[in-house]
Coordinates of C-alpha atoms in Angstrom, one line a residue:
M1 CA 141.7 123.7 71.6
T2 CA 145.1 123.0 70.4
R3 CA 147.2 119.9 70.5
P4 CA 150.8 120.8 70.1
V5 CA 153.0 117.8 69.4
T6 CA 155.4 118.1 72.3
A7 CA 154.5 121.7 72.5
R8 CA 156.4 123.8 75.1
I9 CA 154.4 125.0 77.5
G10 CA 157.8 134.9 84.3
L11 CA 155.5 137.5 84.1
A12 CA 152.6 137.9 86.5
L13 CA 152.4 137.1 90.2
S14 CA 154.1 134.1 91.8
M15 CA 151.7 132.2 94.1
M16 CA 151.5 129.2 96.2
S17 CA 149.8 127.4 93.3
G18 CA 152.7 128.3 91.1
V19 CA 150.4 129.9 88.5
G20 CA 150.6 133.6 88.0
I21 CA 147.8 136.0 86.9
L22 CA 147.3 139.7 86.5
A23 CA 144.0 141.2 85.9
S24 CA 144.4 143.8 83.2
P25 CA 141.3 145.9 82.8
A26 CA 143.3 148.8 81.5
L27 CA 144.2 146.9 78.3
A28 CA 141.0 147.6 76.5
Q29 CA 140.9 148.5 72.9
D30 CA 138.2 150.6 71.4
P31 CA 136.7 148.7 68.4
A32 CA 137.0 149.8 64.9
A33 CA 133.8 150.0 62.9
G34 CA 132.1 146.6 62.8
Q35 CA 134.5 145.1 65.3
G36 CA 134.0 144.0 68.9
K37 CA 135.7 145.6 71.9
L38 CA 138.8 143.6 72.9
T39 CA 139.9 143.6 76.5
Q40 CA 142.8 141.7 78.1
V41 CA 141.2 140.0 81.2
A42 CA 144.3 138.3 82.7
S43 CA 147.9 137.3 82.1
F44 CA 149.3 133.9 83.2
A45 CA 152.8 132.7 83.9
H46 CA 152.1 129.4 82.2
Q47 CA 150.7 128.1 78.9
V48 CA 146.9 128.2 79.1
T49 CA 144.5 126.5 76.7
G50 CA 140.9 126.2 78.1
I51 CA 138.5 128.8 79.4
T52 CA 134.9 128.4 80.5
V53 CA 132.3 130.6 82.2
S54 CA 129.5 129.1 84.2
R55 CA 125.9 130.3 84.1
D56 CA 126.5 132.4 87.2
G57 CA 129.7 133.9 85.8
R58 CA 132.4 131.9 87.5
M59 CA 135.5 131.5 85.4
F60 CA 137.7 128.4 85.1
V61 CA 140.9 127.9 83.1
N62 CA 143.3 125.0 82.6
F63 CA 147.1 124.6 82.0
P64 CA 148.2 121.4 80.1
R65 CA 151.4 119.7 81.2
W66 CA 153.1 120.1 77.8
S67 CA 156.7 121.0 78.5
E68 CA 156.9 122.2 82.1
D69 CA 155.4 120.2 84.9
A70 CA 152.5 122.7 85.3
P71 CA 151.9 123.4 89.0
V72 CA 148.1 123.6 88.5
S73 CA 146.0 121.8 85.9
V74 CA 142.5 123.3 86.6
A75 CA 141.9 126.6 88.3
E76 CA 139.0 128.9 89.2
L77 CA 139.8 132.6 88.9
K78 CA 138.9 134.3 92.2
D79 CA 139.6 138.0 92.8
G80 CA 142.1 138.0 89.9
K81 CA 143.9 134.9 91.2
P82 CA 143.8 131.3 90.0
V83 CA 142.9 128.8 92.7
A84 CA 143.4 125.0 92.3
Y85 CA 140.0 123.5 91.5
P86 CA 138.2 121.5 92.8
D87 CA 141.1 121.2 95.3
E88 CA 144.9 120.8 95.5
E89 CA 144.7 117.0 95.7
W90 CA 143.1 116.6 92.3
N91 CA 145.9 119.0 91.0
G92 CA 148.6 117.1 92.8
W93 CA 150.0 115.1 89.8
R94 CA 153.7 115.6 89.2
N95 CA 155.8 113.9 86.5
A96 CA 158.5 113.0 89.0
K97 CA 155.9 111.3 91.1
K98 CA 153.9 109.5 88.4
D99 CA 154.6 106.1 90.0
E100 CA 153.2 107.3 93.3
V101 CA 150.1 109.2 92.2
D102 CA 147.0 107.5 90.9
P103 CA 146.1 108.8 87.5
K104 CA 142.5 107.8 87.9
T105 CA 141.9 110.4 90.7
H106 CA 144.3 113.1 89.6
F107 CA 144.6 115.5 86.6
V108 CA 147.5 114.3 84.5
C109 CA 147.4 116.6 81.5
V110 CA 144.3 118.7 81.2
Q111 CA 143.4 120.1 77.8
S112 CA 140.0 121.7 78.2
V113 CA 137.3 122.7 80.7
V114 CA 133.6 123.3 79.8
A115 CA 130.7 124.3 82.1
D116 CA 127.3 122.9 81.1
G117 CA 123.7 124.0 81.6
Q118 CA 123.3 121.6 84.6
D119 CA 125.9 123.5 86.7
R120 CA 128.7 121.0 86.2
L121 CA 132.2 121.5 85.1
W122 CA 133.6 118.9 82.7
V123 CA 137.4 118.4 82.6
V124 CA 139.0 116.7 79.6
D125 CA 142.2 115.0 80.8
A126 CA 144.2 113.9 77.7
A127 CA 146.8 112.3 80.2
A128 CA 149.7 112.7 77.8
P129 CA 152.4 114.9 79.5
A130 CA 154.8 116.3 77.0
M131 CA 152.9 114.3 74.3
A132 CA 155.4 111.5 74.9
H133 CA 152.7 108.9 75.6
V134 CA 149.3 108.4 77.1
V135 CA 149.6 107.5 80.8
K136 CA 147.8 104.3 81.5
D137 CA 144.4 104.8 83.2
G138 CA 144.8 108.5 82.8
P139 CA 142.5 109.6 79.9
K140 CA 139.2 110.6 81.3
L141 CA 136.3 113.0 81.5
V142 CA 135.7 114.4 85.0
G143 CA 132.5 116.0 86.1
I144 CA 132.4 118.4 89.0
D145 CA 129.3 119.8 90.7
L146 CA 129.6 123.6 90.7
K147 CA 127.3 123.9 93.7
T148 CA 129.2 121.6 96.0
N149 CA 132.6 121.8 94.2
K150 CA 133.0 118.0 94.4
V151 CA 133.8 115.5 91.7
I152 CA 130.6 113.6 91.0
K153 CA 131.6 111.5 88.0
T154 CA 134.7 110.2 86.4
I155 CA 134.5 108.5 83.0
P156 CA 137.7 106.7 82.1
F157 CA 138.5 106.0 78.4
D158 CA 139.9 102.6 77.5
T159 CA 142.4 102.0 74.7
S160 CA 139.6 101.4 72.1
T161 CA 138.5 104.9 72.7
V162 CA 141.7 106.8 73.4
M163 CA 144.7 105.1 71.7
Q164 CA 148.3 105.5 72.6
A165 CA 148.8 108.2 69.9
S166 CA 145.6 110.0 70.9
Y167 CA 145.2 113.4 72.3
I168 CA 141.6 114.1 73.3
N169 CA 141.2 117.8 72.9
D170 CA 137.9 119.7 73.3
V171 CA 134.4 118.9 74.4
R172 CA 130.8 120.1 74.1
I173 CA 127.9 119.0 76.2
S174 CA 124.3 118.6 74.9
P175 CA 121.7 121.0 76.3
D176 CA 120.0 118.2 78.2
G177 CA 123.3 117.3 79.8
K178 CA 123.2 113.7 78.6
T179 CA 125.8 113.5 75.9
A180 CA 129.4 114.8 75.5
Y181 CA 131.1 115.2 72.2
L182 CA 134.9 115.3 72.0
T183 CA 137.6 115.6 69.3
D184 CA 140.8 113.6 69.2
S185 CA 143.5 115.7 67.6
G186 CA 146.2 113.0 67.8
A187 CA 147.9 111.0 65.1
E188 CA 144.6 109.5 64.1
G189 CA 141.8 112.1 64.3
A190 CA 138.4 111.1 65.5
L191 CA 135.2 112.2 67.2
I192 CA 134.3 110.6 70.6
V193 CA 130.7 110.5 71.8
V194 CA 130.0 109.8 75.4
D195 CA 126.7 108.9 77.1
L196 CA 127.2 110.7 80.4
D197 CA 124.6 108.7 82.4
S198 CA 126.1 105.3 81.6
G199 CA 129.7 106.5 81.1
T200 CA 130.0 104.5 77.8
A201 CA 131.9 106.0 74.9
K202 CA 132.2 105.4 71.2
R203 CA 135.1 106.4 68.9
L204 CA 133.8 107.5 65.5
L205 CA 135.2 108.6 62.1
S206 CA 138.7 107.6 63.3
G207 CA 141.1 108.4 60.5
H208 CA 138.3 109.8 58.3
P209 CA 139.4 112.7 56.0
S210 CA 137.1 115.0 57.9
T211 CA 139.0 114.4 61.2
M212 CA 142.5 114.2 59.7
P213 CA 145.0 116.9 58.7
D214 CA 144.6 118.3 55.2
K215 CA 147.8 117.6 53.3
S216 CA 147.2 120.6 51.0
V217 CA 147.4 123.0 54.0
T218 CA 150.5 124.5 55.5
V219 CA 150.0 126.2 58.8
Q220 CA 151.9 129.5 58.8
Y221 CA 152.8 132.2 61.3
D222 CA 154.5 135.5 61.0
G223 CA 154.4 135.1 57.2
K224 CA 156.2 131.8 57.0
P225 CA 155.5 128.1 57.5
L226 CA 155.3 127.1 61.2
R227 CA 157.9 124.4 61.6
R228 CA 159.9 122.7 64.3
P229 CA 163.7 123.0 64.2
D230 CA 164.0 119.7 62.4
G231 CA 161.7 121.0 59.6
R232 CA 158.5 119.1 60.5
G233 CA 155.4 121.1 60.1
V234 CA 152.2 121.3 62.1
E235 CA 150.1 118.1 62.2
F236 CA 146.9 118.8 64.2
S237 CA 143.9 116.6 63.5
A238 CA 140.3 117.3 64.6
D239 CA 140.5 120.0 67.2
G240 CA 137.9 122.8 67.2
I241 CA 134.3 121.6 68.0
A242 CA 131.0 123.4 68.4
L243 CA 127.4 122.5 69.1
S244 CA 124.4 124.4 67.9
P245 CA 122.5 125.9 70.9
D246 CA 119.5 123.6 70.2
G247 CA 121.9 120.6 70.4
K248 CA 120.9 119.3 66.9
T249 CA 124.1 119.9 64.9
L250 CA 127.8 119.2 65.7
Y251 CA 130.6 121.0 63.9
W252 CA 134.3 120.3 63.9
Q253 CA 137.5 120.8 61.9
A254 CA 141.2 120.0 62.0
I255 CA 143.7 122.8 62.7
K256 CA 145.9 121.7 59.8
G257 CA 142.8 122.1 57.6
K258 CA 140.5 124.6 56.1
T259 CA 137.1 122.9 56.0
L260 CA 134.4 123.0 58.5
Y261 CA 132.2 119.9 58.8
S262 CA 129.0 119.0 60.5
L263 CA 126.7 116.1 61.4
P264 CA 123.2 116.0 62.9
T265 CA 123.6 114.8 66.4
D266 CA 120.6 112.4 66.2
A267 CA 123.0 110.3 64.0
L268 CA 125.4 110.1 66.9
T269 CA 123.2 109.3 69.9
G270 CA 120.8 106.6 71.0
W271 CA 123.2 103.7 70.9
A272 CA 124.1 103.6 74.7
T273 CA 120.8 101.8 75.6
A274 CA 120.6 99.7 72.5
S275 CA 121.4 95.9 72.7
F276 CA 123.7 96.3 69.8
V277 CA 125.4 99.2 68.0
P278 CA 122.9 100.5 65.4
E279 CA 123.9 100.4 61.8
M280 CA 123.3 104.1 61.7
L281 CA 126.3 104.6 63.9
S282 CA 128.7 102.9 61.6
D283 CA 131.4 105.1 60.1
K284 CA 130.2 104.1 56.6
T285 CA 126.7 105.4 57.3
L286 CA 127.9 108.5 59.2
T287 CA 130.1 109.5 56.3
G288 CA 127.1 109.9 54.1
K289 CA 125.6 112.3 56.6
I290 CA 128.6 114.6 56.9
A291 CA 128.0 118.1 55.5
T292 CA 130.7 120.4 54.3
V293 CA 129.7 123.8 55.9
G294 CA 132.4 126.0 54.3
E295 CA 136.0 126.9 54.6
N296 CA 137.4 128.6 57.7
G297 CA 141.0 128.3 56.7
V298 CA 143.4 127.3 59.5
A299 CA 141.3 127.5 62.7
D300 CA 141.5 126.3 66.3
G301 CA 138.6 127.2 68.6
L302 CA 135.0 127.2 67.6
L303 CA 131.9 128.5 69.4
I304 CA 128.3 129.1 68.5
S305 CA 126.9 132.0 70.5
R306 CA 123.7 131.5 72.4
K307 CA 123.0 135.2 72.1
D308 CA 123.4 135.8 68.3
G309 CA 123.7 132.4 66.8
R310 CA 126.9 133.2 65.0
M311 CA 129.9 130.9 64.9
Y312 CA 133.0 132.4 66.4
V313 CA 136.3 131.1 64.9
T314 CA 139.9 131.6 66.1
S315 CA 142.3 132.3 63.3
P316 CA 145.8 131.8 64.6
Q317 CA 147.6 132.7 61.3
D318 CA 145.9 136.1 61.3
N319 CA 146.0 136.9 65.1
A320 CA 142.3 137.2 64.8
V321 CA 138.8 136.1 65.8
K322 CA 136.3 135.8 63.0
V323 CA 132.6 135.0 62.7
R324 CA 130.5 132.9 60.4
D325 CA 126.8 133.4 59.6
L326 CA 125.4 129.8 59.9
S327 CA 122.1 130.9 58.4
K328 CA 123.6 131.3 55.0
A329 CA 125.2 128.5 53.0
N330 CA 128.9 129.0 52.4
A331 CA 128.8 132.5 54.0
P332 CA 132.3 134.0 54.1
L333 CA 134.0 134.7 57.4
T334 CA 134.0 138.2 58.8
T335 CA 136.9 139.5 61.0
L336 CA 135.5 140.6 64.4
V337 CA 138.9 141.6 65.9
Q338 CA 142.5 141.4 64.7
D339 CA 145.4 142.4 67.0
E340 CA 149.1 141.5 66.9
R341 CA 148.9 140.6 70.6
L342 CA 146.6 137.7 69.9
R343 CA 149.3 135.1 69.6
W344 CA 147.5 131.9 68.7
P345 CA 143.9 132.6 69.8
D346 CA 142.9 129.2 71.1
T347 CA 139.6 128.4 73.0
F348 CA 136.3 130.2 73.5
S349 CA 133.6 130.5 76.1
E350 CA 130.5 132.7 76.3
G351 CA 129.6 134.6 79.5
P352 CA 126.0 135.0 80.8
D353 CA 125.8 138.5 79.2
G354 CA 127.0 137.3 75.8
T355 CA 130.6 138.4 76.3
I356 CA 133.0 136.1 74.4
Y357 CA 136.1 135.0 76.3
F358 CA 139.1 133.3 74.7
T359 CA 142.7 132.3 75.5
T360 CA 145.9 132.9 73.6
S361 CA 148.2 130.0 74.0
H362 CA 151.3 131.3 72.1
I363 CA 152.0 127.9 70.5
Q364 CA 154.2 129.5 67.8
D365 CA 156.3 131.1 70.6
S366 CA 156.9 127.8 72.4
A367 CA 160.2 125.9 72.4
D368 CA 158.8 123.4 69.9
Y369 CA 158.9 126.0 67.2
K370 CA 161.2 128.7 68.7
P371 CA 164.5 127.3 70.1
G372 CA 165.4 129.1 73.4
A373 CA 161.8 129.9 74.3
P374 CA 161.1 129.9 78.0
I375 CA 159.7 126.6 79.4
S376 CA 157.1 128.6 81.4
L377 CA 155.5 130.5 78.6
P378 CA 153.4 133.6 79.5
T379 CA 149.9 133.6 78.0
E380 CA 146.7 135.6 78.2
L381 CA 142.9 135.6 78.6
W382 CA 140.8 138.0 76.6
S383 CA 137.3 139.1 76.1
I384 CA 135.3 140.5 73.2
K385 CA 132.1 142.5 73.7
P386 CA 130.5 142.0 70.3
G387 CA 128.6 144.8 68.7
P388 CA 125.1 144.4 67.2
A389 CA 125.0 141.1 65.3
E390 CA 124.4 141.2 61.6
A391 CA 123.9 137.4 61.5
T392 CA 121.5 135.3 63.4
G393 CA 122.3 131.6 62.5
S394 CA 120.5 129.4 65.0
T395 CA 118.2 131.5 67.2
D396 CA 117.6 128.8 69.8
T397 CA 118.7 129.9 73.3
G398 CA 119.8 126.5 74.7
T399 CA 122.4 126.2 77.5
A400 CA 125.2 124.3 75.8
R401 CA 128.6 126.0 76.1

């Protein structure tokens, strides 16, 4: 998922929730040889980032409060319409009422949503509207039971985990449902590991080169450097994150970067029940276990398919989705689909039948980079039906999304 620094977050139906959506089954594109079939699933009247599909096929999306005061933070798509989830009260935060609304029990600025194998929806609340600052008591990970549609767990993050210049971004849940792994794409990139039973969290590799922007990389779009009106370029730290289906390997990279990194997850867990933080969890020790997987170039969303074991990679500079064969060291990326309509492909999810869903958040079209752009920026949800896989990567069929 993407963290635009004060990114600006029309089209479609106007609804009571204030979020518009149009189902668009007609916008399907027959794939070229070797490519997947691209279909536009929905159009939104607001800037979307996250998408997740539960085991029974329910779809959820989220709208961060980047520029506009987004009317809904988390929504379930029902009959082609977004419905506030789990209810309107949790979605009732408004910037103008911040002194009246408790950030502990409301979504402040949601960046991602992920359904796990235990039928829970996890909501990452970065709690930094307009990227101006992190709202006190706002950063949290919220768990919702998809069977009862009730919040069952709220894990707040203190200032040692989520700092004032932080922006917690994307999350992956272990197959056993016990651990969450998050990226912090803020000024000081980091990984955050959460023990979901106890609610304790650890900030790791904070400011480490693997989680920070690569100074040698310039993010481009439409053939030129992507810059704000004052000349500043893109500075996105650790953002995309993926977990192998067997839960044994964690992958991540910065958007302003090119290198994909990984760590064995057994180096990141087991500390929650320990009487002291194990030495193995120190940044110094972890650094020696980081593997350089290969170069993705500038990338945002990452996903490892349960069905074919390939890593799917969004490539914003190329309006494309690419794939990596994880079974081969330093295997090159292969373009799965490329289309000029894919304006900043952002976040992935995999449906029960192996269909890959992803959002396009149009970051390069926002007012931060394009003066005069609309505050309510239209965005889309897409799906790809992959053809026969030529790569197999991890063949484990775990339930991590």
